Amino acid sequence: MTTDSRARILTGDTPTGRLHLGHWVGSLERRVALQDQYDCYFLLANMHAFTTRFDKPQDIRADTIEIVKDWLAAGIDPDRSTIVLQTEVPAIAELTWFFAMLLSFNDVMGNPTLVHELETKGLKDTYSFGFPMYTVGQCADILAFRPTFVPVGEDQAPHIEMCRKAARKFNQLYCNVPNRTEDDDYPARGGVFPIPKALIGRVGRLPGIDGKQKMSKSLGNAIFLSDSEKDVQKKLNRVQNPTRNEQGVPDLATGALFTFVDAFITDPAHNADLRDRYQRGVIMDGHVKQEVAAAVQALLAPMRERRAALEGPAGDDRALAIIKDGVKRANATAEETLHLAKKAMSLDFGRRTLA
Ligand code: ATP
Ligand code: MG
């Protein structure tokens, strides 16, 4: 049995590259802040990385290690939080099958984030059978840990909705929870699964430096947490400026620059002053970018320092040891969930123990 009585949080990242500023404002910042208050599980979705990178197993392994380093650098503490390596937690794969039966084909294929990804990631006619499965897998990632909250960026909202649907249906079908039960009451009415809530980050969708898509590991438009000072500056200089009308007055709602201003210049007086001077033409785009860069550098400097201590084989060994320890703790919780779920499904043929 797991003994921590705090409510749980589950969230994670896919090792399709290193972490970027979008991760920070969308989810990571909050994870770091909630580590004491909640029993936290942070997932390395390495199985799901295979849905788009099945031909690059070594890259997935390398990125898995890099993400652990990014997490440590950002302030995730593996003593307080559990790191979950997806491929070493078999209960997740097993629950994926069960949830796949509770969701319709249309639930999956009509998921707006999935549809958008097929388009923006250029997968349209070539994606594998396994690619859409990741959305069902994500229901299992989450529910295996029976969390109350899932801190994520805006793009994940449809996935969390799917997960909530699967949890309600499981509880109603296999645990006799009445259909009209309030979401918060499912566990008290005998449901195995809580109906987890998305906690959308302070900035739900940080655009990429292209100003078009969201900042994304896979789209070549990201400022990485591990980028050098010089690269951060270079990339910020490329962020789209607001457009101006014929009189030269800028529309701050256009371009991506002021989304960056709001994301990183968080002092309200400083933010308002910057907007005001820009609108009056006292300062121009370049100046605003300098100020955003200063704020981003201040955020990243301590991360860079902590990351520098993790470079090289010793850092890799540390990350691998953290993963190994996390696997043990993650399996304790996920196996308990699987046991409860199987019991509810009349699949109680003896409880297994993982070595
Ligand atoms: P990929 O391109 O492989 O999908 P990604 O950059 O979208 O990678 P994920 O691992 O899919 O990153 O997402 C991890 C978490 O970070 C999710 O909660 C997601 O919502 C959040 N996130 C990712 N990008 C952004 C962004 N640009 N703004 C806010 N949150 C984001
Ligand atoms: Mg993504």
CSV table of C-alpha atoms and ligand atoms in Angstrom, one decimal:
chain,number,residue,atom,x,y,z
A,1,MET,CA,0.0,0.0,0.0
A,2,THR,CA,1.1,3.6,-0.6
A,3,THR,CA,1.1,5.6,2.5
A,4,ASP,CA,1.3,9.3,1.5
A,5,SER,CA,-2.1,10.8,2.3
A,6,ARG,CA,-1.6,14.0,0.3
A,7,ALA,CA,-3.7,14.5,-2.9
A,8,ARG,CA,-1.8,13.5,-6.0
A,9,ILE,CA,-0.6,15.3,-9.1
A,10,LEU,CA,0.5,13.6,-12.3
A,11,THR,CA,1.9,15.3,-15.3
A,12,GLY,CA,4.9,14.8,-17.6
A,13,ASP,CA,6.7,15.4,-20.8
A,14,THR,CA,7.5,13.4,-23.9
A,15,PRO,CA,11.2,12.8,-24.7
A,16,THR,CA,11.0,14.3,-28.2
A,17,GLY,CA,13.6,16.9,-27.4
A,18,ARG,CA,14.7,19.1,-24.6
A,19,LEU,CA,12.4,21.3,-22.5
A,20,HIS,CA,11.6,24.9,-23.5
A,21,LEU,CA,10.1,28.1,-22.1
A,22,GLY,CA,6.6,26.9,-23.1
A,23,HIS,CA,7.0,24.0,-20.7
A,24,TRP,CA,8.0,26.3,-17.9
A,25,VAL,CA,5.0,28.7,-18.1
A,26,GLY,CA,2.6,25.9,-19.1
A,27,SER,CA,3.3,23.4,-16.5
A,28,LEU,CA,6.8,23.1,-15.0
A,29,GLU,CA,6.7,26.2,-13.0
A,30,ARG,CA,3.6,24.9,-11.2
A,31,ARG,CA,5.1,21.5,-10.7
A,32,VAL,CA,8.1,23.0,-8.9
A,33,ALA,CA,5.8,25.1,-6.7
A,34,LEU,CA,3.5,22.2,-5.7
A,35,GLN,CA,6.0,19.6,-4.7
A,36,ASP,CA,5.4,20.0,-0.9
A,37,GLN,CA,1.7,20.3,-1.0
A,38,TYR,CA,1.0,17.3,-3.2
A,39,ASP,CA,2.3,13.8,-3.7
A,40,CYS,CA,3.8,14.5,-7.2
A,41,TYR,CA,4.4,12.1,-10.0
A,42,PHE,CA,6.2,13.3,-13.1
A,43,LEU,CA,6.1,11.1,-16.1
A,44,LEU,CA,8.7,10.6,-18.8
A,45,ALA,CA,6.5,9.5,-21.7
A,46,ASN,CA,9.2,7.6,-23.5
A,47,MET,CA,6.7,5.0,-24.9
A,48,HIS,CA,4.8,7.8,-26.5
A,49,ALA,CA,8.0,9.3,-28.0
A,50,PHE,CA,8.0,6.1,-30.1
A,51,THR,CA,4.7,7.1,-31.8
A,52,THR,CA,6.6,9.7,-33.9
A,53,ARG,CA,10.3,8.6,-33.4
A,54,PHE,CA,10.2,4.8,-33.5
A,55,ASP,CA,13.2,4.8,-35.9
A,56,LYS,CA,15.3,6.7,-33.4
A,57,PRO,CA,15.5,4.7,-30.1
A,58,GLN,CA,18.9,6.1,-29.1
A,59,ASP,CA,17.6,9.7,-29.5
A,60,ILE,CA,14.7,8.9,-27.3
A,61,ARG,CA,17.0,7.4,-24.6
A,62,ALA,CA,19.3,10.5,-24.8
A,63,ASP,CA,16.3,12.9,-24.6
A,64,THR,CA,14.9,11.0,-21.6
A,65,ILE,CA,18.1,11.6,-19.7
A,66,GLU,CA,18.2,15.3,-20.9
A,67,ILE,CA,14.6,15.8,-19.6
A,68,VAL,CA,15.5,14.5,-16.2
A,69,LYS,CA,18.4,17.0,-16.2
A,70,ASP,CA,16.1,19.8,-17.3
A,71,TRP,CA,13.7,18.9,-14.4
A,72,LEU,CA,16.5,18.9,-11.9
A,73,ALA,CA,17.8,22.2,-13.2
A,74,ALA,CA,14.3,23.7,-13.0
A,75,GLY,CA,13.9,22.7,-9.4
A,76,ILE,CA,12.2,19.3,-9.4
A,77,ASP,CA,13.4,17.4,-6.4
A,78,PRO,CA,13.4,13.6,-6.9
A,79,ASP,CA,13.4,13.1,-3.1
A,80,ARG,CA,10.1,14.9,-2.8
A,81,SER,CA,8.6,13.9,-6.2
A,82,THR,CA,8.4,10.6,-8.0
A,83,ILE,CA,9.9,10.3,-11.5
A,84,VAL,CA,8.0,7.8,-13.6
A,85,LEU,CA,9.6,6.1,-16.6
A,86,GLN,CA,6.6,5.1,-18.7
A,87,THR,CA,8.1,1.9,-20.2
A,88,GLU,CA,9.0,0.5,-16.8
A,89,VAL,CA,5.5,0.8,-15.4
A,90,PRO,CA,3.6,-2.1,-17.0
A,91,ALA,CA,0.3,-1.2,-15.3
A,92,ILE,CA,0.1,1.8,-17.6
A,93,ALA,CA,0.3,-0.3,-20.8
A,94,GLU,CA,-2.3,-2.7,-19.3
A,95,LEU,CA,-4.7,0.1,-18.3
A,96,THR,CA,-4.3,1.5,-21.8
A,97,TRP,CA,-6.0,-1.6,-23.2
A,98,PHE,CA,-8.9,-1.3,-20.8
A,99,PHE,CA,-9.5,2.4,-21.5
A,100,ALA,CA,-9.3,1.8,-25.2
A,101,MET,CA,-12.5,-0.2,-24.9
A,102,LEU,CA,-14.3,2.6,-23.0
A,103,LEU,CA,-13.6,5.3,-25.6
A,104,SER,CA,-15.0,5.3,-29.0
A,105,PHE,CA,-12.9,5.5,-32.2
A,106,ASN,CA,-14.5,8.9,-32.8
A,107,ASP,CA,-13.5,10.1,-29.3
A,108,VAL,CA,-9.9,9.4,-30.3
A,109,MET,CA,-9.8,10.5,-33.9
A,110,GLY,CA,-11.9,13.6,-33.3
A,111,ASN,CA,-9.7,14.8,-30.4
A,112,PRO,CA,-8.9,18.4,-31.6
A,113,THR,CA,-5.3,18.3,-30.3
A,114,LEU,CA,-4.7,15.0,-32.2
A,115,VAL,CA,-6.2,16.4,-35.4
A,116,HIS,CA,-4.1,19.6,-35.0
A,117,GLU,CA,-0.9,17.5,-34.4
A,118,LEU,CA,-1.4,15.4,-37.5
A,119,GLU,CA,-1.5,18.6,-39.5
A,120,THR,CA,1.3,20.6,-37.9
A,121,LYS,CA,3.7,17.7,-37.4
A,122,GLY,CA,3.3,16.7,-41.1
A,123,LEU,CA,1.9,13.3,-40.2
A,124,LYS,CA,-1.2,13.5,-42.2
A,125,ASP,CA,-1.1,10.4,-44.4
A,126,THR,CA,1.8,8.6,-42.8
A,127,TYR,CA,1.2,8.3,-39.1
A,128,SER,CA,1.4,4.9,-37.5
A,129,PHE,CA,-1.6,3.0,-36.0
A,130,GLY,CA,0.1,3.6,-32.7
A,131,PHE,CA,0.1,7.4,-33.0
A,132,PRO,CA,-3.6,8.1,-32.1
A,133,MET,CA,-3.2,5.4,-29.3
A,134,TYR,CA,-1.1,7.9,-27.3
A,135,THR,CA,-4.2,9.8,-26.4
A,136,VAL,CA,-5.7,6.7,-24.8
A,137,GLY,CA,-2.3,5.9,-23.3
A,138,GLN,CA,-2.3,9.3,-21.7
A,139,CYS,CA,-5.6,8.4,-19.9
A,140,ALA,CA,-3.8,5.4,-18.4
A,141,ASP,CA,-0.7,7.5,-17.6
A,142,ILE,CA,-2.8,9.8,-15.6
A,143,LEU,CA,-5.3,7.4,-14.0
A,144,ALA,CA,-2.7,4.8,-13.0
A,145,PHE,CA,-1.7,7.4,-10.3
A,146,ARG,CA,-5.3,8.4,-9.4
A,147,PRO,CA,-4.4,12.1,-9.2
A,148,THR,CA,-6.6,15.0,-8.3
A,149,PHE,CA,-4.8,17.5,-10.6
A,150,VAL,CA,-2.9,17.4,-13.8
A,151,PRO,CA,-0.9,20.6,-14.4
A,152,VAL,CA,-0.7,21.0,-18.2
A,153,GLY,CA,-0.6,23.5,-21.0
A,154,GLU,CA,-3.8,24.4,-22.9
A,155,ASP,CA,-3.2,22.0,-25.8
A,156,GLN,CA,-3.7,19.1,-23.3
A,157,ALA,CA,-7.2,20.2,-22.3
A,158,PRO,CA,-8.9,17.8,-24.8
A,159,HIS,CA,-6.7,14.9,-23.5
A,160,ILE,CA,-7.7,15.6,-19.9
A,161,GLU,CA,-11.4,15.7,-21.0
A,162,MET,CA,-11.0,12.3,-22.6
A,163,CYS,CA,-9.3,11.0,-19.5
A,164,ARG,CA,-12.2,12.3,-17.3
A,165,LYS,CA,-14.7,10.6,-19.7
A,166,ALA,CA,-12.8,7.3,-19.4
A,167,ALA,CA,-12.7,7.5,-15.6
A,168,ARG,CA,-16.4,8.3,-15.3
A,169,LYS,CA,-17.3,5.4,-17.6
A,170,PHE,CA,-15.1,2.9,-15.8
A,171,ASN,CA,-16.5,3.9,-12.4
A,172,GLN,CA,-20.1,3.7,-13.7
A,173,LEU,CA,-19.6,0.4,-15.5
A,174,TYR,CA,-17.4,-1.6,-13.1
A,175,CYS,CA,-17.9,0.1,-9.7
A,176,ASN,CA,-21.6,0.8,-9.8
A,177,VAL,CA,-21.3,4.5,-9.4
A,178,PRO,CA,-24.6,6.1,-10.5
A,179,ASN,CA,-24.5,8.0,-13.8
A,180,ARG,CA,-25.4,11.4,-12.4
A,181,THR,CA,-22.7,11.5,-9.7
A,182,GLU,CA,-20.9,14.8,-9.3
A,183,ASP,CA,-17.3,14.5,-10.5
A,184,ASP,CA,-15.8,15.2,-7.1
A,185,ASP,CA,-17.9,12.4,-5.5
A,186,TYR,CA,-16.8,9.5,-7.6
A,187,PRO,CA,-14.2,8.1,-5.1
A,188,ALA,CA,-16.7,8.4,-2.2
A,189,ARG,CA,-19.3,6.6,-4.2
A,190,GLY,CA,-17.0,3.6,-4.7
A,191,GLY,CA,-15.2,4.6,-7.9
A,192,VAL,CA,-11.6,3.3,-8.4
A,193,PHE,CA,-10.7,6.5,-10.2
A,194,PRO,CA,-11.1,10.2,-9.2
A,195,ILE,CA,-12.1,12.5,-12.1
A,196,PRO,CA,-8.9,14.5,-12.4
A,197,LYS,CA,-8.9,18.2,-13.2
A,198,ALA,CA,-6.6,20.0,-15.6
A,199,LEU,CA,-4.6,22.8,-14.0
A,200,ILE,CA,-3.8,25.0,-17.0
A,201,GLY,CA,-0.6,27.0,-16.5
A,202,ARG,CA,-0.1,30.7,-16.0
A,203,VAL,CA,0.4,31.0,-19.8
A,204,GLY,CA,-1.6,28.2,-21.4
A,205,ARG,CA,-0.1,28.5,-24.8
A,206,LEU,CA,3.3,30.2,-25.3
A,207,PRO,CA,3.8,30.7,-29.1
A,208,GLY,CA,7.0,29.7,-30.8
A,209,ILE,CA,9.4,32.2,-32.1
A,210,ASP,CA,7.8,31.8,-35.5
A,211,GLY,CA,4.7,33.3,-33.9
A,212,LYS,CA,2.4,30.8,-35.6
A,213,GLN,CA,2.3,27.5,-33.8
A,214,LYS,CA,2.7,26.9,-30.1
A,215,MET,CA,6.3,26.6,-28.9
A,216,SER,CA,7.0,23.0,-29.4
A,217,LYS,CA,10.0,20.6,-29.2
A,218,SER,CA,9.1,19.1,-32.5
A,219,LEU,CA,8.5,22.2,-34.6
A,220,GLY,CA,11.9,24.0,-34.5
A,221,ASN,CA,10.5,27.1,-32.9
A,222,ALA,CA,11.6,26.7,-29.3
A,223,ILE,CA,13.8,28.5,-26.8
A,224,PHE,CA,15.2,25.7,-24.7
A,225,LEU,CA,15.8,26.0,-21.0
A,226,SER,CA,19.3,24.8,-21.7
A,227,ASP,CA,20.0,27.3,-24.5
A,228,SER,CA,23.1,29.5,-24.0
A,229,GLU,CA,22.7,33.2,-23.2
A,230,LYS,CA,23.7,34.0,-26.8
A,231,ASP,CA,21.2,31.6,-28.4
A,232,VAL,CA,18.3,32.9,-26.1
A,233,GLN,CA,19.1,36.5,-27.3
A,234,LYS,CA,19.3,35.4,-31.0
A,235,LYS,CA,16.1,33.5,-30.8
A,236,LEU,CA,14.2,36.3,-29.0
A,237,ASN,CA,15.3,38.7,-31.7
A,238,ARG,CA,13.4,36.6,-34.2
A,239,VAL,CA,10.1,36.8,-32.2
A,240,GLN,CA,7.3,38.3,-34.4
A,241,ASN,CA,6.7,42.0,-33.7
A,242,PRO,CA,3.2,43.5,-33.5
A,243,THR,CA,1.9,44.9,-36.8
A,244,ARG,CA,1.3,48.7,-37.1
A,245,ASN,CA,-1.5,50.7,-38.8
A,246,GLU,CA,-0.9,53.4,-41.4
A,247,GLN,CA,-0.2,55.9,-38.7
A,248,GLY,CA,2.5,53.6,-37.3
A,249,VAL,CA,0.5,52.7,-34.1
A,250,PRO,CA,1.2,49.1,-33.0
A,251,ASP,CA,-1.5,46.6,-32.2
A,252,LEU,CA,-0.1,44.7,-29.2
A,253,ALA,CA,-2.5,41.8,-29.7
A,254,THR,CA,-0.8,40.9,-33.0
A,255,GLY,CA,2.6,39.2,-33.3
A,256,ALA,CA,4.0,37.1,-30.5
A,257,LEU,CA,6.2,39.8,-28.7
A,258,PHE,CA,3.7,40.9,-26.1
A,259,THR,CA,2.7,37.3,-25.2
A,260,PHE,CA,6.4,37.0,-24.3
A,261,VAL,CA,6.3,40.3,-22.4
A,262,ASP,CA,3.3,39.1,-20.4
A,263,ALA,CA,4.8,35.6,-19.8
A,264,PHE,CA,8.2,36.9,-18.5
A,265,ILE,CA,7.8,40.5,-17.3
A,266,THR,CA,5.6,39.6,-14.5
A,267,ASP,CA,6.0,42.7,-12.3
A,268,PRO,CA,2.7,44.6,-13.1
A,269,ALA,CA,4.2,48.1,-12.9
A,270,HIS,CA,7.1,47.1,-15.1
A,271,ASN,CA,4.8,45.4,-17.6
A,272,ALA,CA,2.4,48.4,-17.8
A,273,ASP,CA,5.2,50.9,-18.1
A,274,LEU,CA,6.8,48.9,-21.0
A,275,ARG,CA,3.4,48.7,-22.8
A,276,ASP,CA,2.8,52.4,-22.3
A,277,ARG,CA,6.2,53.5,-23.6
A,278,TYR,CA,6.0,51.2,-26.6
A,279,GLN,CA,2.5,52.4,-27.5
A,280,ARG,CA,3.7,56.0,-27.3
A,281,GLY,CA,6.6,55.2,-29.6
A,282,VAL,CA,9.2,56.1,-26.8
A,283,ILE,CA,10.7,52.6,-27.2
A,284,MET,CA,10.7,50.2,-30.2
A,285,ASP,CA,10.6,46.5,-30.8
A,286,GLY,CA,14.4,46.0,-30.2
A,287,HIS,CA,14.2,47.6,-26.7
A,288,VAL,CA,11.2,45.5,-25.7
A,289,LYS,CA,13.2,42.4,-26.8
A,290,GLN,CA,16.1,43.4,-24.7
A,291,GLU,CA,13.9,43.7,-21.7
A,292,VAL,CA,12.3,40.3,-22.3
A,293,ALA,CA,15.7,38.8,-22.8
A,294,ALA,CA,16.9,40.2,-19.5
A,295,ALA,CA,13.9,38.7,-17.7
A,296,VAL,CA,14.4,35.3,-19.5
A,297,GLN,CA,18.1,35.3,-18.7
A,298,ALA,CA,17.3,36.0,-15.0
A,299,LEU,CA,15.0,33.0,-15.0
A,300,LEU,CA,17.4,30.7,-16.8
A,301,ALA,CA,20.6,31.7,-15.1
A,302,PRO,CA,20.2,29.5,-12.0
A,303,MET,CA,18.9,26.6,-14.2
A,304,ARG,CA,22.0,26.9,-16.3
A,305,GLU,CA,24.2,26.7,-13.2
A,306,ARG,CA,22.4,23.7,-11.9
A,307,ARG,CA,22.5,22.0,-15.3
A,308,ALA,CA,26.2,22.7,-15.7
A,309,ALA,CA,26.8,20.5,-12.6
A,310,LEU,CA,25.0,17.6,-14.4
A,311,GLU,CA,26.9,17.6,-17.7
A,312,GLY,CA,28.9,14.5,-18.7
A,313,PRO,CA,28.8,10.9,-17.7
A,314,ALA,CA,28.4,11.6,-14.0
A,315,GLY,CA,25.3,13.6,-14.7
A,316,ASP,CA,23.9,10.8,-16.9
A,317,ASP,CA,24.5,8.3,-14.0
A,318,ARG,CA,22.7,10.6,-11.6
A,319,ALA,CA,19.7,10.9,-14.0
A,320,LEU,CA,19.7,7.1,-14.5
A,321,ALA,CA,19.8,6.5,-10.7
A,322,ILE,CA,16.9,8.9,-10.2
A,323,ILE,CA,14.9,7.0,-12.9
A,324,LYS,CA,15.6,3.7,-11.3
A,325,ASP,CA,14.5,4.8,-7.9
A,326,GLY,CA,11.4,6.4,-9.4
A,327,VAL,CA,10.4,3.2,-11.2
A,328,LYS,CA,10.2,1.4,-7.8
A,329,ARG,CA,8.0,4.1,-6.2
A,330,ALA,CA,5.9,4.6,-9.4
A,331,ASN,CA,5.2,0.8,-9.6
A,332,ALA,CA,4.1,0.6,-6.0
A,333,THR,CA,1.3,3.1,-6.8
A,334,ALA,CA,0.4,2.0,-10.3
A,335,GLU,CA,0.3,-1.7,-9.3
A,336,GLU,CA,-2.1,-0.9,-6.5
A,337,THR,CA,-4.3,1.0,-9.0
A,338,LEU,CA,-4.2,-1.9,-11.5
A,339,HIS,CA,-5.1,-4.4,-8.8
A,340,LEU,CA,-8.2,-2.2,-7.8
A,341,ALA,CA,-9.2,-1.8,-11.4
A,342,LYS,CA,-8.9,-5.5,-12.2
A,343,LYS,CA,-10.8,-6.5,-9.1
A,344,ALA,CA,-13.6,-4.1,-10.2
A,345,MET,CA,-13.6,-5.8,-13.6
A,346,SER,CA,-13.8,-9.3,-12.2
A,347,LEU,CA,-10.2,-10.0,-13.2
A,348,ASP,CA,-9.1,-10.8,-9.7
A,349,PHE,CA,-7.1,-14.0,-10.4
A,350,GLY,CA,-4.5,-13.4,-7.8
A,351,ARG,CA,-2.4,-10.3,-7.2
A,352,ARG,CA,1.1,-10.3,-8.8
A,353,THR,CA,4.2,-8.7,-7.4
A,354,LEU,CA,6.8,-7.1,-9.6
A,355,ALA,CA,10.4,-8.1,-8.8
B,1,ATP,P1,6.0,17.7,-28.9
B,1,ATP,O1,6.4,18.7,-30.0
B,1,ATP,O2,6.8,16.5,-29.0
B,1,ATP,O3,4.5,17.5,-28.8
B,1,ATP,P2,5.9,19.6,-26.8
B,1,ATP,O4,6.8,20.8,-26.9
B,1,ATP,O5,4.4,19.9,-27.2
B,1,ATP,O6,6.5,18.4,-27.6
B,1,ATP,P3,5.0,17.9,-24.7
B,1,ATP,O7,5.9,17.0,-24.1
B,1,ATP,O8,4.0,17.4,-25.7
B,1,ATP,O9,5.9,19.1,-25.3
B,1,ATP,O10,4.2,18.7,-23.5
B,1,ATP,C1,4.6,18.7,-22.2
B,1,ATP,C2,3.8,19.6,-21.4
B,1,ATP,O11,4.1,21.0,-21.7
B,1,ATP,C3,2.2,19.6,-21.6
B,1,ATP,O12,1.6,19.8,-20.4
B,1,ATP,C4,2.0,20.7,-22.6
B,1,ATP,O13,0.7,21.2,-22.5
B,1,ATP,C5,3.0,21.8,-22.1
B,1,ATP,N1,3.4,22.6,-23.2
B,1,ATP,C6,4.1,22.3,-24.2
B,1,ATP,N2,4.3,23.3,-25.0
B,1,ATP,C7,3.7,24.4,-24.5
B,1,ATP,C8,3.5,25.8,-24.8
B,1,ATP,N3,4.1,26.2,-25.9
B,1,ATP,N4,2.9,26.6,-24.0
B,1,ATP,C9,2.3,26.1,-22.8
B,1,ATP,N5,2.4,24.8,-22.4
B,1,ATP,C10,3.1,24.0,-23.2
B,2,MG,MG,3.1,18.2,-27.4
